[in-house]
Each structure stands twice: as C-alpha cells, then as structure tokens.
Coordinates of C-alpha atoms in Angstrom, one line a residue:
X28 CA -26.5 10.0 -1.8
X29 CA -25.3 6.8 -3.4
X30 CA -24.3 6.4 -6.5
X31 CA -23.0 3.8 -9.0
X32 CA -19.3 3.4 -10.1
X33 CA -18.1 3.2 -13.4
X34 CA -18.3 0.4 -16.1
X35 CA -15.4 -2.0 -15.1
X36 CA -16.2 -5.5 -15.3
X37 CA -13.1 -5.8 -12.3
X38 CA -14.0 -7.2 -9.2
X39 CA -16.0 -5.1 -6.4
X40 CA -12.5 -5.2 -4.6
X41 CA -10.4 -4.7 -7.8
X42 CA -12.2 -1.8 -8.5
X43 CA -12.0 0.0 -5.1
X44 CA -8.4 -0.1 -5.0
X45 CA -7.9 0.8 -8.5
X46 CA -6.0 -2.2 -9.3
X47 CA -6.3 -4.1 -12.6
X48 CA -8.4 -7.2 -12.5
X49 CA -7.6 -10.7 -14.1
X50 CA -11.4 -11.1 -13.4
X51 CA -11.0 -14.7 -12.7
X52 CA -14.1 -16.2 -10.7
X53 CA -15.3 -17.1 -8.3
X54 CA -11.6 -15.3 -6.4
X55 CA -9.6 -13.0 -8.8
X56 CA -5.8 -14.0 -8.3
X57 CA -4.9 -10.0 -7.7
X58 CA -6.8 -10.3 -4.2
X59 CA -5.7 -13.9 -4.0
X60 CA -2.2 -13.0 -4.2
X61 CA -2.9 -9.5 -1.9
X62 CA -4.2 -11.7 1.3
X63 CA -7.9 -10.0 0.2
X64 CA -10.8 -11.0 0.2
X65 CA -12.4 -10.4 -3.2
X66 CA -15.8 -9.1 -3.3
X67 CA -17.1 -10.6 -6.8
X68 CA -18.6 -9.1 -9.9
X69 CA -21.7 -7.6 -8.6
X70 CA -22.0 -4.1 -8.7
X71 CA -21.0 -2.0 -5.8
X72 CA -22.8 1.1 -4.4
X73 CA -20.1 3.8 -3.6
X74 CA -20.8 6.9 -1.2
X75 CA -20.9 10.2 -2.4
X76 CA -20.4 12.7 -0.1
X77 CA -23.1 15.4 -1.8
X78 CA -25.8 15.5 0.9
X79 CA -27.5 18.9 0.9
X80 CA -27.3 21.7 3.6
X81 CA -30.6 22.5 5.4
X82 CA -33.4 20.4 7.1
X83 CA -34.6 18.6 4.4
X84 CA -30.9 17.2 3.9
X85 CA -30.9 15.9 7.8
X86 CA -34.1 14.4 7.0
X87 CA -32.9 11.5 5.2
X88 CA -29.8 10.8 7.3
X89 CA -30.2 7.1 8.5
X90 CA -28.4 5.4 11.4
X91 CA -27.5 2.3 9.0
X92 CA -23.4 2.2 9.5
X93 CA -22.7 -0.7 7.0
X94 CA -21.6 1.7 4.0
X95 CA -17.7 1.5 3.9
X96 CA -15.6 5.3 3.4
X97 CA -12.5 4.8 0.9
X98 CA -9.7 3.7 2.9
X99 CA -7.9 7.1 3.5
X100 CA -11.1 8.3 5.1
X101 CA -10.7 5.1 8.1
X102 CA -8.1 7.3 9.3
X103 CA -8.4 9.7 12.0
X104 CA -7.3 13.5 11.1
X105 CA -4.3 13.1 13.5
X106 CA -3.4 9.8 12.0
X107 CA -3.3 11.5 9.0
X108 CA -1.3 14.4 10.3
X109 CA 1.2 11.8 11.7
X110 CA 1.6 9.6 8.1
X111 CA 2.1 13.3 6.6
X112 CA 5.0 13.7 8.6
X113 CA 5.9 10.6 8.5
X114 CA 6.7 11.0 4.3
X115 CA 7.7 14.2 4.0
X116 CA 10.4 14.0 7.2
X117 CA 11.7 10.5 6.0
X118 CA 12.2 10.7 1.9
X119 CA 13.6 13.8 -0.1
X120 CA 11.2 16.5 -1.0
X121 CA 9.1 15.6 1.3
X122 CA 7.5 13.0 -1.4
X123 CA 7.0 9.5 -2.1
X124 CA 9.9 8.2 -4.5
X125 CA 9.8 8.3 -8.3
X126 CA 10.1 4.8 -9.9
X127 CA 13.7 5.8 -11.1
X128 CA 14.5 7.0 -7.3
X129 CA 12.9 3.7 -6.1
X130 CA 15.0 1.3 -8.5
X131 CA 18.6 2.8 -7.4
X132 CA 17.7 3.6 -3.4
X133 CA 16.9 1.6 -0.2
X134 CA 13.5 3.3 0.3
X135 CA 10.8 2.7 -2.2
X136 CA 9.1 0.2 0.2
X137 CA 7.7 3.3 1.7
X138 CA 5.1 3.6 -0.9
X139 CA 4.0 0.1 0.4
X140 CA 2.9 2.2 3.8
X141 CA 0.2 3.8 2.4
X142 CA -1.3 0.6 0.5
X143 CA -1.1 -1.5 3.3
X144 CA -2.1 0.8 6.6
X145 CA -5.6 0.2 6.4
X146 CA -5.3 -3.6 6.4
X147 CA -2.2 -4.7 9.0
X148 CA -2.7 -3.1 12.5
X149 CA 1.0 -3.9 13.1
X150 CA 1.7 -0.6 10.1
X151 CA -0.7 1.8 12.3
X152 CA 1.2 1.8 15.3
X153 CA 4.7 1.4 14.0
X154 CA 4.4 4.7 11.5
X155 CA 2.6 6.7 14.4
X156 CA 5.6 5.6 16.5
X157 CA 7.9 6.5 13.9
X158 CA 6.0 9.7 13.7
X159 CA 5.9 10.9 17.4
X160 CA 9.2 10.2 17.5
X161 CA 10.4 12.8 14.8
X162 CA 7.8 15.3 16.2
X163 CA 9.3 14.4 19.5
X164 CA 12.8 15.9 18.3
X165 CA 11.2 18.9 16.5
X166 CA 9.3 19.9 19.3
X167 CA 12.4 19.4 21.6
X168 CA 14.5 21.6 19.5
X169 CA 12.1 24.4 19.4
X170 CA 11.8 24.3 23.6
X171 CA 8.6 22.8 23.4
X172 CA 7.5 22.2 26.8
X173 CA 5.1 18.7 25.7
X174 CA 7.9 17.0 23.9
X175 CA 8.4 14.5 26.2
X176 CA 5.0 13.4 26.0
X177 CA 5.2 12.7 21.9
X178 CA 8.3 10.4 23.4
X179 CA 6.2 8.4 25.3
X180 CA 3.1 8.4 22.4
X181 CA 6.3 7.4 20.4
X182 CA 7.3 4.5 23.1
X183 CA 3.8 3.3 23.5
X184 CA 3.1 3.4 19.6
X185 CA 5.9 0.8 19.2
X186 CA 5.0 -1.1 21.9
X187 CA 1.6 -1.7 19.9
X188 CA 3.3 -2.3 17.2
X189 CA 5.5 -5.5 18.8
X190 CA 2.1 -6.8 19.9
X191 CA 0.7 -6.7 16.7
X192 CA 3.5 -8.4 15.0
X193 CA 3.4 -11.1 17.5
X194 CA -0.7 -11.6 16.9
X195 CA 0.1 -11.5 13.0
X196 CA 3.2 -14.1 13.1
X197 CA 0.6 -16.0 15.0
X198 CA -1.6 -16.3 12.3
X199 CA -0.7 -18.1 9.3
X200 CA -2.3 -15.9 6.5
X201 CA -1.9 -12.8 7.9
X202 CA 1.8 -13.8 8.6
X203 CA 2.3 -14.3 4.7
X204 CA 1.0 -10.7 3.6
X205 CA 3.6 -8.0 2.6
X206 CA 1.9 -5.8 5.5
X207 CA 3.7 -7.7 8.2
X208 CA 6.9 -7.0 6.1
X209 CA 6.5 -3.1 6.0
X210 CA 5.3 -2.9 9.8
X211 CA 9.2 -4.8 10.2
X212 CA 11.1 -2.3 7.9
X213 CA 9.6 0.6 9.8
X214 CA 10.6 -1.0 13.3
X215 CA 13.9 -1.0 12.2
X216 CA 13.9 2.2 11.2
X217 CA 12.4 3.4 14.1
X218 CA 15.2 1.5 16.3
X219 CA 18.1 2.9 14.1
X220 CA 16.5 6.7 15.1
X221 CA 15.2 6.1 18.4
X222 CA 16.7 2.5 20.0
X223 CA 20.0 0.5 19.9
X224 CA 22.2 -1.2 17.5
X225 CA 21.9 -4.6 19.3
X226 CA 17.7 -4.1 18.5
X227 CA 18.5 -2.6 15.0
X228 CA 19.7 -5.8 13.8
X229 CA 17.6 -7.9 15.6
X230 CA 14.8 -6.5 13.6
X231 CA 17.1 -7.3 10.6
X232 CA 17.1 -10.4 11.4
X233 CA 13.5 -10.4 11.8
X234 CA 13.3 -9.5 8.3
X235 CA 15.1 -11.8 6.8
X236 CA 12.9 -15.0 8.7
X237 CA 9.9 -13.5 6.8
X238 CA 12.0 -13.5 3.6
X239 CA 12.7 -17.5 4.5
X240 CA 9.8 -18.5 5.5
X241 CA 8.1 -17.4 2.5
X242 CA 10.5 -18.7 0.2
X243 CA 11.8 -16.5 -3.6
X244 CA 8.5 -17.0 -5.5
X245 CA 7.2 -14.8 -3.3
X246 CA 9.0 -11.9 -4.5
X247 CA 8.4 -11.6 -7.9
X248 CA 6.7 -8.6 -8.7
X249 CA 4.8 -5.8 -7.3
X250 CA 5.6 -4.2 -3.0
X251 CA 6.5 -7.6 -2.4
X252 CA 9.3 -7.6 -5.0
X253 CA 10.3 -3.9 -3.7
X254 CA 10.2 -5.0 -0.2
X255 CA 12.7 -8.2 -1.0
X256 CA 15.2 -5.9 -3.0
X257 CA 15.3 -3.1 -0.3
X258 CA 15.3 -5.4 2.4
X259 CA 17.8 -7.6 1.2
X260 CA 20.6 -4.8 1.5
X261 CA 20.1 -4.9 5.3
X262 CA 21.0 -8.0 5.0
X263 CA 23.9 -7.8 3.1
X264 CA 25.4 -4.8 5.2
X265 CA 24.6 -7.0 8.1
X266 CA 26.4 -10.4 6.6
X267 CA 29.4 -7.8 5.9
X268 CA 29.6 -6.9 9.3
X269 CA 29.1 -10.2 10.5
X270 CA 31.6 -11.4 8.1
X271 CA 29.3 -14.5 7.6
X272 CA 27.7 -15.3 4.4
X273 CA 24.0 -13.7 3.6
X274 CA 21.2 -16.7 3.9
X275 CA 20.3 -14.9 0.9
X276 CA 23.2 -15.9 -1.3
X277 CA 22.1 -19.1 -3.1
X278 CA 21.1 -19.7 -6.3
X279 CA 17.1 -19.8 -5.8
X280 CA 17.5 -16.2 -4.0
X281 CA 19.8 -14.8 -6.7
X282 CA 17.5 -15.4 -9.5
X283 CA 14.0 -16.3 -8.5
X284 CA 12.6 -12.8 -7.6
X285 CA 13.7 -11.4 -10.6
X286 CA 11.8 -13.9 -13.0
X287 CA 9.4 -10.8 -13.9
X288 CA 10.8 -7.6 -13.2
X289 CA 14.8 -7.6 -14.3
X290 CA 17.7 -6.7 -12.1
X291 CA 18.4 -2.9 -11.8
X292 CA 22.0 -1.6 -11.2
X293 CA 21.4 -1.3 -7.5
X294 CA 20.2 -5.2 -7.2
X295 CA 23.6 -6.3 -9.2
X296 CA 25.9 -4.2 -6.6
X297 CA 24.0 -6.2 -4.1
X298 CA 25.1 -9.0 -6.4
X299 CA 28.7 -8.2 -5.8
X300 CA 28.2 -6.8 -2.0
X301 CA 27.2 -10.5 -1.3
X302 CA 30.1 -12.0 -2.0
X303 CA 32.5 -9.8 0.3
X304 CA 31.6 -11.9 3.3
X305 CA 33.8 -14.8 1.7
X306 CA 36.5 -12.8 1.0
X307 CA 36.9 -11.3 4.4
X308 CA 36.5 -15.3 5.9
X309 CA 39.3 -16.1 3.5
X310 CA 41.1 -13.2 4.9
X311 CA 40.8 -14.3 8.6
X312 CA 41.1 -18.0 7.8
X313 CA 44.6 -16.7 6.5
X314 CA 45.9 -14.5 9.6
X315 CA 44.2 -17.9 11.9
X316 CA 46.5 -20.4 10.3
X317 CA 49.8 -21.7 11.7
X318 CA 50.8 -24.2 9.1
X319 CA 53.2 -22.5 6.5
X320 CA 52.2 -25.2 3.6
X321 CA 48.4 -24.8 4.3
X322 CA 48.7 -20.9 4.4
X323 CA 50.4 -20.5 1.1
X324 CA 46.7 -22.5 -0.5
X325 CA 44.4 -20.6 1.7
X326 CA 46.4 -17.2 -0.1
X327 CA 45.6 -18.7 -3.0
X328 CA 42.0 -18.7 -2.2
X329 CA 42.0 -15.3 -0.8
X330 CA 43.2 -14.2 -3.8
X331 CA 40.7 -15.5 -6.1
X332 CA 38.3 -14.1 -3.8
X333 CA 40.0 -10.7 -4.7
X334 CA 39.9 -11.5 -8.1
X335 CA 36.3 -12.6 -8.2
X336 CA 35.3 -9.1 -6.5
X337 CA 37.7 -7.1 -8.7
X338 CA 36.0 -8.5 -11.9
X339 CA 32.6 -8.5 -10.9
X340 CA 32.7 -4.5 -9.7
X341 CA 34.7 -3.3 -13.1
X342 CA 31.7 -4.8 -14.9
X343 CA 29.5 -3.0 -12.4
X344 CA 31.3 0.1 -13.4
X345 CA 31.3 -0.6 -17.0
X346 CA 27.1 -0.3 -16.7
X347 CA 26.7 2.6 -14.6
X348 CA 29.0 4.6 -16.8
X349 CA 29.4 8.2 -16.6
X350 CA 26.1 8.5 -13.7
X351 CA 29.3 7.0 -11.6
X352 CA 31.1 10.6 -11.9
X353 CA 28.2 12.4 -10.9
X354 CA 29.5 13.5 -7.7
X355 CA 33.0 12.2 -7.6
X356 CA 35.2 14.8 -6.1
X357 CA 38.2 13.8 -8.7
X358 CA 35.7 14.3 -11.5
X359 CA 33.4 16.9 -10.6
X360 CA 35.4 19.0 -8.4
X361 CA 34.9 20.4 -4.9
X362 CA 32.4 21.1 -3.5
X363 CA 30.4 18.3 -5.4
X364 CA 27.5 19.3 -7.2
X365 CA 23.9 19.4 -5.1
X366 CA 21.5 16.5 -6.4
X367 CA 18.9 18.2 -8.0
X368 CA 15.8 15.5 -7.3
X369 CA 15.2 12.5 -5.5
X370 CA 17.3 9.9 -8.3
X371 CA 20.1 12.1 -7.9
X372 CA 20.4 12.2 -4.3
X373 CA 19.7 8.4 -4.5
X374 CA 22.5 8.0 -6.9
X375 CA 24.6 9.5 -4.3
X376 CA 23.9 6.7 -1.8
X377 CA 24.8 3.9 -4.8
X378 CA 27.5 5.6 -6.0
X379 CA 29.1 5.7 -2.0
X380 CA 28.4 1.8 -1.4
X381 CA 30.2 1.4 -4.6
X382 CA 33.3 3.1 -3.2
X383 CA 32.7 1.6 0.2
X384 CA 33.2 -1.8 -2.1
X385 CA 36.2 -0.9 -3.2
X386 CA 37.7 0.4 -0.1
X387 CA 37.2 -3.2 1.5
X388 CA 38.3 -5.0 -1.8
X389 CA 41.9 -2.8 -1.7
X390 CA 42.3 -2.9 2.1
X391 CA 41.9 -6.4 2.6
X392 CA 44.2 -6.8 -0.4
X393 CA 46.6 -4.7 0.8
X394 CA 46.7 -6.5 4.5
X395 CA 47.0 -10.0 2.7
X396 CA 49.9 -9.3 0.4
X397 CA 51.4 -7.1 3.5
X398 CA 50.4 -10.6 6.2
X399 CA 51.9 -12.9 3.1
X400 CA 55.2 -11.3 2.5
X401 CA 55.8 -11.1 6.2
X402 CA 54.2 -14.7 7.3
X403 CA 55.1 -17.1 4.7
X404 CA 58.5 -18.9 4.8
X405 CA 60.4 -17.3 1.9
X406 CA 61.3 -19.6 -1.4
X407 CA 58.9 -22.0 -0.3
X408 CA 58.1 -23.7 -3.8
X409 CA 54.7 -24.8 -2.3
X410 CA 53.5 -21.0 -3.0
X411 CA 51.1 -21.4 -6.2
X412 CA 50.8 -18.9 -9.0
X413 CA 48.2 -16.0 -7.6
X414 CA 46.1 -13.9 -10.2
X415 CA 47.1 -10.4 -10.7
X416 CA 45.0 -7.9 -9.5
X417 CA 45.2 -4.1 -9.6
X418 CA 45.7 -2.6 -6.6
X419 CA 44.8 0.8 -5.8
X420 CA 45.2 3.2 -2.7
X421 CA 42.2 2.2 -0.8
X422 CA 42.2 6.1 0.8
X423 CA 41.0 7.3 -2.6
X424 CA 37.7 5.7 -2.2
X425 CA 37.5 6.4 1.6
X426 CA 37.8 10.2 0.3
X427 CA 35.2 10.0 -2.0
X428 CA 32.8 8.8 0.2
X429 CA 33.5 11.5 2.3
X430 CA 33.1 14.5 0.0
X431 CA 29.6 12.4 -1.2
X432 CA 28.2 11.4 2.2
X433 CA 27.4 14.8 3.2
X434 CA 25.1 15.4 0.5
X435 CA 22.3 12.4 2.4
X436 CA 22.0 15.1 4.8
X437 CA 21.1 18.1 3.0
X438 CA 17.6 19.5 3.8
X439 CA 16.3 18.0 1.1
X440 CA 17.8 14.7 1.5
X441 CA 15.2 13.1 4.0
X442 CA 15.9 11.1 7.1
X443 CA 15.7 7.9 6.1
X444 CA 17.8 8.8 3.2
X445 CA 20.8 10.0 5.6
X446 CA 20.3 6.7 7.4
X447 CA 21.2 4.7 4.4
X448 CA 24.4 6.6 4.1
X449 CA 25.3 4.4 7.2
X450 CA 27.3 1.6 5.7
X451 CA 29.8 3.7 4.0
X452 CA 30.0 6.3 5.9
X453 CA 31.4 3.9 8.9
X454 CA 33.4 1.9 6.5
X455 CA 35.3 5.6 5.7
X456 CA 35.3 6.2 9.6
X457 CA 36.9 2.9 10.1
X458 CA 39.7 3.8 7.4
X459 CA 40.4 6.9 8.7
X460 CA 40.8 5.7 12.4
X461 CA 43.0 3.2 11.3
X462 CA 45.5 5.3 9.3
X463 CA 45.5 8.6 10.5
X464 CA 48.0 9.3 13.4
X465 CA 46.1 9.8 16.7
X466 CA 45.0 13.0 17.7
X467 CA 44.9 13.8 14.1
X468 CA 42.4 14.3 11.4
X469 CA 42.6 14.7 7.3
X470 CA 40.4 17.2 5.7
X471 CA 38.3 14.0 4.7
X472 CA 38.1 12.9 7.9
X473 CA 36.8 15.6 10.0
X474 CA 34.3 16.0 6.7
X475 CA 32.8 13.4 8.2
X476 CA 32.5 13.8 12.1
X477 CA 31.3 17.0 11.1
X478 CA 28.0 15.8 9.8
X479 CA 27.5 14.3 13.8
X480 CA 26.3 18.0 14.4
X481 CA 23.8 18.4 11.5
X482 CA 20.5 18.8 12.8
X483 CA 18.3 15.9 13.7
X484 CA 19.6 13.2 11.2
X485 CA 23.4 14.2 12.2
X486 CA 23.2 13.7 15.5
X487 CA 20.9 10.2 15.4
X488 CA 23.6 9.0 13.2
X489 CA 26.4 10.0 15.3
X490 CA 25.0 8.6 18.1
X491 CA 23.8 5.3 16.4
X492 CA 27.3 4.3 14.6
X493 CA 29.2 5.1 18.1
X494 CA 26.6 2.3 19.8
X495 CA 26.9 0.3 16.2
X496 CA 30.8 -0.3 17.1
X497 CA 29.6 -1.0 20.6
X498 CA 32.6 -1.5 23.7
X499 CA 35.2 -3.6 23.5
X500 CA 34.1 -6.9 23.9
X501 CA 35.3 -9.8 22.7
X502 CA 33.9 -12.4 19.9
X503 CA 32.1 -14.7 22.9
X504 CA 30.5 -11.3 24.4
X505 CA 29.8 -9.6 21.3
X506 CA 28.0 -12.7 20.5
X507 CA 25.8 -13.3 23.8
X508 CA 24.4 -10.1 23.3
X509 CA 23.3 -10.2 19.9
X510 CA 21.9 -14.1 21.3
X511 CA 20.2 -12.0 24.2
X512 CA 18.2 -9.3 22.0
X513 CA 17.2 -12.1 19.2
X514 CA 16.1 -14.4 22.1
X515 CA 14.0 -12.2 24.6
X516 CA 13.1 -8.9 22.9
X517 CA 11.8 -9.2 19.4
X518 CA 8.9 -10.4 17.7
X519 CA 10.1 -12.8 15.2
X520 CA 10.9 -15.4 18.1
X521 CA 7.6 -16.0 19.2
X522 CA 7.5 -18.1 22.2
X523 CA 4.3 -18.1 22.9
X524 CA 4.3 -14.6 25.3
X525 CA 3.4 -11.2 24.0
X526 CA 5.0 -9.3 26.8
X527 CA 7.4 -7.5 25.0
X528 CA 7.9 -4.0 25.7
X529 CA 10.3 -1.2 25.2
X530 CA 10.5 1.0 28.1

C-alpha cells in the first residue's frame, strides 16, 4: 500500500535520508552541499511493504516500477552479505566506530561507506572487492576448494572499481563528491591487503590530488571532514617516508578544515607528525655537506628542528595525560592490559605513533650530535650556541611500541585496525635491525616478527612491510618506480584511457 510520511516540512530528499533540512528553496544547501539532487517540499509517497497474502492481495499488484525502495533495499542480498563482512572483518567488534573511537583512530571514514554506496558506482565495486578478497583468505584457510574463484571476484571487483574512478574523475561534479573519496580509501586498503607497496602509495597519492583539487573549505564538517582528517595521516606517514614535506603542511590546510568542528588529540599529533619531514631533510642536508663553516649553521638548524619537535610533543603529552599510560609497559606492566572497546584499542594505535615520534625525534638526535662531534673541526669558534634538548634512549620507545603493537591484532581488533599499526610497527623493526647484533633478537624484537604469523592480518602485514622496504635500489631506481606506478597504473592520472587493469 502507500502511505504518507511524517509531518516534516524538510525536503522530499532531506527527509528520506533522515538528514536535517535548512529548508532553503527552491535547492536546500544540505543536498547542495551532498552532490544531490533535492526533491522540493512536496509531499512524498513512501512504500509500505503491507500487501496482503491471498488472491485478492495479487489482485492489485501493478507493473508501474517508478516507486523507489529505501536505499539499503537497491542492494542485492549478496551485496549485502559482502558489506556485512566487509564491517565486521575490517573494524573492532565487528561494528562501525563510536564517535570517540572515530576522533582518536584512522578509520571512521568507514561509516561514510554505507552513506555513500548507493550513489558512487566506484564504492560498489571497490567494497565487494575488498570483500571477496577477505572471504578469499577465509575460505582458503578452511581448505575451501572455490577460494580461488572469490580471488578473481575479488580481482575483477577492483578492476570495476578503477573504471569507475576514471568515469567519475571524468566528470566534474561527480569528481567533487566525498563518494569518489571513500571508493579511494578503500582501494588503498584493498592494495595494502591484497596488492603492492609501490600501488599502495600511489593510491595515496591519489588521495591527496582529490584533497588539492578541492581545496580546505571543503573539509569542514560532516564525512567530508572525517575523510580529510583520516586521510591526511596517509599522507603524513607517506611524507615521513619520503622524507619530503606533506603538500598538506601550509597554513590554509592546518587551519581551514577545522573552522567548525575543533582539532581532536589525534589531528594535533598529525600536527606535530608533519613537521618530522624537515627535521629528517635538516638531518641529511647535514651528513651531505662538505664545508666545515656551512655545516656547523646547518647543525644549528637541525637542532631547532629537534627543539621544535621536542616542544610541540611534551605539550602533546601534557593533553592526553594519564590515557598515555594506558598500555605502557613501564606503567602498566606486562602483559599490557587488553582494550576493552573500540576507543581503547584505538588509543592503542595513537598512543604507538606517539612513541614512533619519539623514537625518530631521539634517533636522529642522537646520529646528529654523534655525525657533529666526529665531523666538525674541533674549536672551530664558527659553532653557534645549540638549544638544549633532552635526550632520551630512543630503545625505550621502540620497546613500547612493541609490547602495544600486538594488541591491533587481537580478535577483536579488526583488520583495518592492525593495518594502521603499520607505521610504528616498521619504525620499531627498523630500530631493532639497526641495533641488535645480527643473528640476534631482544625479547622486544622477536615480539614483533612474531605477530607475522597471526592469522590473516599477521601474515598480510608481514608480507606488506617486507615489499614496503622493497630491494635495494638506489634513490634514482627507487624513484623510477614510484614514477612508473603513478604514471601508468592508477586512476588519478587520467590520460584519457580507461584500460587499467590489475591482473
């Protein structure tokens, strides 16, 4: 039967998604700003699925198709089985994120997924590839004979997914939405489980031209706002690596998203996180330079760097407080506590990219004062005053990280969840291959590789950091092949062809 909705004077559109209406005419700005098209003021006629049983029910069945289901209804029932697993095998619990969880992790643009499925194409096949693909590996571990068959559903899914990201960037206002935005964030997800490092950042890099090209005031509030704040930690961990300042580290970036909704305590970590890169340049400016006059000023520099980082995480340390000790082994012991909900195992993750900052801030210290005091002609009276700056063992915080780390791969953690553990946990790798003797391996250390043999997550992980710090190539090759992926395989660089596949 049909029947009449309630007595909201929102817009027909407004009204269907639940969303409050500013009820401005003849377009309200809430679709405006959505990429909808809004629907007006007139009264809409909503199905009710109460048709009776029996004859006189088929009776007045009519062929007229135009009536529209609610939006979780457009999907098939193995779509629906596929975004199912798609939740409750990538986020702890098995749940979408609570706003707490969401304002201290890397993953509350999931909850975009389900708001924007139904209206970018690109979304469909990306989640059903991401899908496949963990079914794939289920089914494989339990001797399932079809598995192999999900791969390629998985494969072919993605596939789909490039194509539609190509027609999208090819049109200007679909291009805009925040749809095109989750459909990227799940393709790098799906390459850091599934593909290659080289791909993996390409994607990133994907990510950050829709950032650009939309400018700050795009961000401001709502998924769009929770997109730009998860997304720009990719970016960060990728300028880190890079060792290149974040396009994202100017003024305009810093501030303008957060004109409505103010900066939690994970976005001013990514504060500090984005001002490494210039400490690590100053760093290999130093160790490049032959002039002993000119090296004692770029020092100096470094050293302010140092300074700049120092400062900015003890104030970062002052406002987390005691949250901080949570599930520090020197505080709380060993083992470290279990995280009892989703905000807890996300504090985990903060909590290690903290450490991970302060593991680079003391190591690179420590290799400057080392580089300086060996370098540097002695009594030079060119060598300016330096600031003082505590320095602290950086092994204590690649220890901490490893008791914490573990915890992202609990049961209850989620995938996705043990994929943001990423950055720190190859920043304590890196430590511990550098300063243990070879053939040998602290308590700390082997804490670590262990969690290459946890089930699924471990073992993607494993895999994914060992192709993250690639062969040795030099800076020339290392660069050609990042130039190669950007140029040929992904969908940000649209040139014109939509033949681009993964096989």
């Amino acid at each position: 039967m049909v029947g009449v909705p309630g007595r909201s004077k929102g817009c027909v559109t407004c009204r269907r998604r639940k969303k409050g209406c500013d009820k401005t005419e003849p377009a309200c700005q809430q679709c405006t700003r959505s990429g909808l098209k809004c629907e007006g003021y007139g009264r809409e006629l909503v199905w009710v699925n109460n048709t009776p049983n029996g004859e006189n029910g088929k009776a007045h069945h009519s062929n007229d198709t135009r009536v529209a289901l609610h939006d979780s209804l457009a999907r098939s029932a193995r779509e629906e089985l596929f975004f199912g697993l798609l939740i409750s095998m990538s986020l702890p619990y098995g749940h979408l994120l609570s706003p707490k969880a969401s304002a201290i992790s890397t993953n509350g643009w999931v909850a975009a997924v389900d708001e924007y499925y139904n209206r970018e194409p690109a979304i469909r096949y990306a989640a059903l590839a991401m899908s496949a693909g963990f079914m794939s590996v289920e089914d494989k571990k339990n001797q399932v004979a079809q598995h192999s068959q999900l791969t390629l559903q998985g494969l072919q899914a993605y596939n789909r997914a490039i194509h539609e990201m190509v027609k999208g960037l090819k049109d200007e206002r679909r291009s805009k939405n925040d749809g095109v935005l989750v459909a990227a964030r799940i393709l790098q997800s799906y390459e850091l489980f599934f593909g290659r490092a080289p791909d993996w950042r390409a994607h990133i890099e994907g990510q950050l031209a829709l950032f650009m090209a939309r400018g700050p005031a795009s961000f401001t509030s709502g998924q769009a706002h929770q997109l730009y704040v998860d997304g720009r930690v990719l970016v960060v961990m990728l300028s880190i690596g890079r060792r290149t300042k974040s396009p994202l580290n100017t003024p305009e970036w810093r501030t303008v998203p957060w004109r409505i909704v103010p900066k939690s305590i994970k976005d001013k970590l990514m504060d500090v996180m984005e001002d490494i890169p210039y400490m690590l340049v100053s760093y290999d400016n130093l160790c490049a330079c032959q002039d002993p006059d000119r090296m004692s000023e770029l020092y100096q520099i470094l050293m302010l760097n140092c300074q700049h980082i120092s400062n900015s995480l003890d104030a970062w340390e002052r406002e987390i407080g005691a949250d901080l000790d949570r599930f520090d082994y020197t505080v709380a012991g060993t083992p470290v506590p279990t995280p009892q909900d989703d905000t807890e195992i996300s504090l985990v993750y903060l909590s290690s990219v903290y450490w991970g900052a302060r593991l680079m801030l003391y190591s690179t210290l420590g290799m400057a004062m080392k580089y300086a005091a060996e370098a540097m002609s002695p009594g030079s009276d060119s060598v300016p005053e330096v600031p003082q700056i505590r320095m602290l063992n950086p092994g204590i915080f690649a220890r901490k990280i490893a008791h914490a780390v573990p915890l992202l791969y609990g049961p209850a953690a989620g995938a996705m969840q043990g994929a943001s553990g990423l950055f720190p946990m190859a920043l304590a790798l890196r430590y511990f291959a550098t300063t243990e003797p070879p053939g040998q391996r602290s308590v700390e250390s082997q804490m670590v590789y262990d969690l290459y043999a946890k089930p699924f997550v471990g073992s993607f992980v494993g895999r994914f950091l060992n192709d993250l710090q690639g062969p040795q190539l030099s800076e020339e090759q290392k660069r050609d092949v990042e130039a190669k992926a950007q140029k040929n395989v992904f969908w940000y660089a649209v040139l014109g062809s939509e033949n681009i596949v993964r096989t």
